[in-house]
Coordinates of C-alpha atoms in Angstrom, one line a residue:
M1 CA 85.0 85.9 92.1
R2 CA 82.7 88.9 91.5
G3 CA 83.8 92.2 93.0
K4 CA 81.9 94.0 95.8
F5 CA 79.7 97.0 95.1
I6 CA 79.8 99.7 97.8
T7 CA 78.0 103.0 97.6
F8 CA 78.2 106.1 99.7
E9 CA 75.1 108.2 100.3
G10 CA 73.9 111.2 102.3
I11 CA 72.8 114.8 102.0
D12 CA 75.1 117.4 100.5
G13 CA 77.8 118.3 103.0
C14 CA 77.7 115.1 105.0
G15 CA 81.3 114.1 104.2
K16 CA 80.6 111.0 102.1
T17 CA 83.2 111.9 99.4
T18 CA 85.9 112.4 102.1
Q19 CA 85.0 109.1 103.7
L20 CA 85.2 107.3 100.4
R21 CA 88.7 108.7 99.8
L22 CA 89.8 107.7 103.3
L23 CA 88.7 104.1 102.6
E24 CA 90.8 103.8 99.5
P25 CA 94.2 103.5 101.1
R26 CA 92.8 100.9 103.6
L27 CA 91.6 98.7 100.8
A28 CA 94.8 99.2 98.8
G29 CA 96.8 98.1 101.9
L30 CA 94.7 94.9 102.1
G31 CA 95.5 94.2 98.4
I32 CA 91.9 94.6 97.4
N33 CA 91.5 95.5 93.7
F34 CA 89.1 98.4 93.5
I35 CA 88.0 101.5 91.5
S36 CA 86.3 104.7 92.7
T37 CA 83.6 106.4 90.7
C38 CA 80.6 108.7 91.2
E39 CA 77.2 109.7 90.0
P40 CA 76.5 111.7 88.1
G41 CA 79.7 111.0 86.1
G42 CA 82.0 108.0 86.0
T43 CA 82.1 107.9 82.2
D44 CA 82.7 110.4 79.4
I45 CA 79.0 110.6 78.7
G46 CA 78.2 110.8 82.4
S47 CA 80.7 113.6 82.9
A48 CA 78.9 115.6 80.2
I49 CA 75.6 114.9 81.9
R50 CA 77.1 115.9 85.3
R51 CA 78.1 119.3 84.0
I52 CA 74.5 120.0 83.0
L53 CA 73.0 118.7 86.2
L54 CA 75.2 120.4 88.7
D55 CA 75.9 123.7 87.0
S56 CA 74.4 126.4 89.3
K57 CA 73.7 128.5 86.2
N58 CA 71.2 125.9 84.9
F59 CA 68.4 127.1 87.1
S60 CA 65.9 126.6 84.3
L61 CA 66.3 122.8 84.3
V62 CA 62.9 121.4 85.1
P63 CA 62.5 118.5 87.6
L64 CA 61.4 115.9 85.1
A65 CA 64.4 116.6 82.8
E66 CA 66.6 116.4 85.9
L67 CA 65.2 113.0 86.9
L68 CA 65.6 111.6 83.3
L69 CA 69.2 112.9 83.0
Y70 CA 70.1 111.1 86.3
A71 CA 68.6 107.9 84.8
A72 CA 70.5 108.3 81.6
D73 CA 73.7 108.8 83.5
R74 CA 73.1 105.7 85.6
A75 CA 72.3 103.5 82.6
Q76 CA 75.6 104.5 80.9
H77 CA 77.5 104.1 84.2
A78 CA 76.1 100.7 85.0
Q79 CA 76.6 99.2 81.6
E80 CA 79.9 100.8 80.7
L81 CA 81.8 100.8 84.0
I82 CA 80.1 99.2 87.1
L83 CA 79.0 95.8 85.7
P84 CA 82.1 95.0 83.7
K85 CA 84.3 95.9 86.7
L86 CA 82.3 93.8 89.1
E87 CA 82.2 90.8 86.7
S88 CA 86.0 91.0 86.4
G89 CA 86.4 90.7 90.1
V90 CA 87.0 94.4 90.9
T91 CA 85.4 96.1 93.9
V92 CA 83.5 99.3 92.9
L93 CA 83.2 102.3 95.3
S94 CA 80.5 104.8 94.1
D95 CA 79.8 108.2 95.4
R96 CA 76.0 108.1 95.1
Y97 CA 73.8 105.6 93.2
T98 CA 70.1 104.7 93.1
D99 CA 69.3 105.7 96.7
A100 CA 70.2 109.3 95.8
T101 CA 67.5 109.4 93.2
V102 CA 64.9 108.1 95.7
A103 CA 66.0 110.7 98.3
F104 CA 66.6 113.7 96.1
Q105 CA 64.0 113.3 93.3
G106 CA 61.5 111.3 95.3
Y107 CA 61.4 112.8 98.7
G108 CA 63.1 116.1 97.8
R109 CA 61.2 116.9 94.5
G110 CA 58.1 114.9 95.2
F111 CA 58.1 112.5 92.3
D112 CA 56.1 109.3 92.7
L113 CA 58.3 106.7 94.4
D114 CA 57.0 103.8 92.3
L115 CA 58.0 105.7 89.2
I116 CA 61.5 106.3 90.6
N117 CA 61.9 102.7 91.7
N118 CA 60.9 101.5 88.2
L119 CA 63.2 104.0 86.5
N120 CA 66.1 102.9 88.8
R121 CA 65.5 99.3 88.0
L122 CA 65.5 100.0 84.3
A123 CA 68.5 102.3 84.3
A124 CA 70.6 100.1 86.6
G125 CA 69.5 96.8 85.1
G126 CA 68.5 95.6 88.6
L127 CA 72.0 96.0 90.0
K128 CA 72.0 96.7 93.7
P129 CA 74.9 97.5 96.0
D130 CA 76.2 94.9 98.4
L131 CA 76.7 97.7 101.0
T132 CA 75.6 101.3 101.2
I133 CA 77.2 103.6 103.7
L134 CA 74.7 106.3 104.6
L135 CA 76.3 109.2 106.4
D136 CA 73.7 111.0 108.4
L137 CA 73.9 114.7 109.4
E138 CA 71.5 117.5 110.2
P139 CA 71.0 119.7 107.1
E140 CA 71.9 122.8 109.1
Q141 CA 75.2 121.4 110.1
A142 CA 75.9 120.1 106.5
Q143 CA 75.3 123.6 105.2
L144 CA 77.7 125.1 107.7
R145 CA 80.3 122.6 106.5
A146 CA 79.7 123.4 102.9
R147 CA 80.0 127.2 103.5
K148 CA 83.3 126.5 105.4
R149 CA 84.6 124.4 102.5
R150 CA 83.9 127.2 100.0
A151 CA 85.4 129.8 102.4
E152 CA 88.6 127.7 102.5
G153 CA 88.9 127.9 98.7
A154 CA 86.9 124.9 97.4
P155 CA 86.6 125.0 93.5
A156 CA 83.7 126.8 92.2
E157 CA 82.3 123.7 90.5
D158 CA 81.9 122.2 94.0
E159 CA 78.9 124.4 94.4
S160 CA 76.0 122.7 92.6
R161 CA 72.4 123.6 91.9
L162 CA 71.4 121.4 94.8
D163 CA 73.5 123.4 97.2
N164 CA 71.2 126.3 96.4
E165 CA 68.0 124.6 97.4
A166 CA 66.1 125.7 100.5
I167 CA 66.8 124.0 103.8
D168 CA 63.4 122.3 103.7
F169 CA 64.5 120.5 100.6
H170 CA 67.5 119.0 102.3
R171 CA 65.3 118.1 105.3
R172 CA 63.0 116.1 103.0
V173 CA 66.0 114.4 101.4
R174 CA 67.4 113.4 104.8
R175 CA 64.0 112.0 105.7
G176 CA 64.0 110.0 102.5
Y177 CA 67.4 108.5 103.3
L178 CA 66.4 107.6 106.8
E179 CA 63.3 105.9 105.5
L180 CA 65.5 103.9 103.0
A181 CA 67.7 102.8 105.9
R182 CA 64.7 101.7 107.9
Q183 CA 63.5 99.6 105.0
E184 CA 66.8 98.0 104.2
P185 CA 68.9 97.7 107.3
E186 CA 71.0 94.8 106.1
R187 CA 72.3 96.7 103.1
I188 CA 72.2 100.3 104.3
K189 CA 74.4 101.0 107.3
L190 CA 73.5 104.3 109.0
I191 CA 76.6 106.1 110.3
P192 CA 76.3 109.4 112.3
A193 CA 78.5 111.9 110.6
E194 CA 78.8 114.7 113.2
G195 CA 82.0 113.3 114.8
T196 CA 85.5 113.9 113.7
I197 CA 86.6 112.7 110.2
E198 CA 88.8 110.1 111.8
A199 CA 86.1 108.7 114.1
V200 CA 83.6 108.5 111.3
S201 CA 86.2 106.8 109.1
E202 CA 86.7 104.0 111.6
L203 CA 83.0 103.3 111.7
V204 CA 82.9 103.2 107.9
I205 CA 85.9 100.9 107.7
S206 CA 84.4 98.6 110.3
E207 CA 81.2 98.1 108.2
V208 CA 83.2 97.6 105.0
M209 CA 85.4 95.0 106.6
K210 CA 82.3 93.1 107.7
L211 CA 81.3 92.9 104.1
F212 CA 84.6 91.4 103.0
Q213 CA 84.4 88.8 105.9
R214 CA 81.1 87.4 104.8

């Protein structure tokens, strides 16, 4: 039986990575065979692309190059890792996927949405998630969380070029995510992320369990 494909999305600082990590032991406890991955990254080539994309020193990276690098990363990720794992019956958890490109490069950067959707289809080979967990948080609150994380000693590489964007950029990204959730409510489950980590985790786990019960 084919594995399930679950993605986690949201603006920077929403807590999606934390929630993905909290889901892992629950799946393991149920005997579900899974792997966790991320975009950009997930493969050796993807990791090299990730360093270029997220390095805060690469301020000269132009938006079109950024968009195409994300697409290259996704093509490698889908073909090398995601598809083979799903076809072998392994569930895949991914920290970001195609929705991120729509939200960040489409709504955030202003690229044509038809262009982005076509590029996503090409790069991902038409592969769509079975479930997307969208953690929703006001950008101002997300930035406060990010600053707190850095003050508590988060690694320097945790601060990316996108962290340095103006608050209006993150507001546009959030609007993009909310529009995606409106368009695809069956796939994208909108979860308020302002609560405690534990409370949000229970909401996430509830949605994931519904997927496995279908």
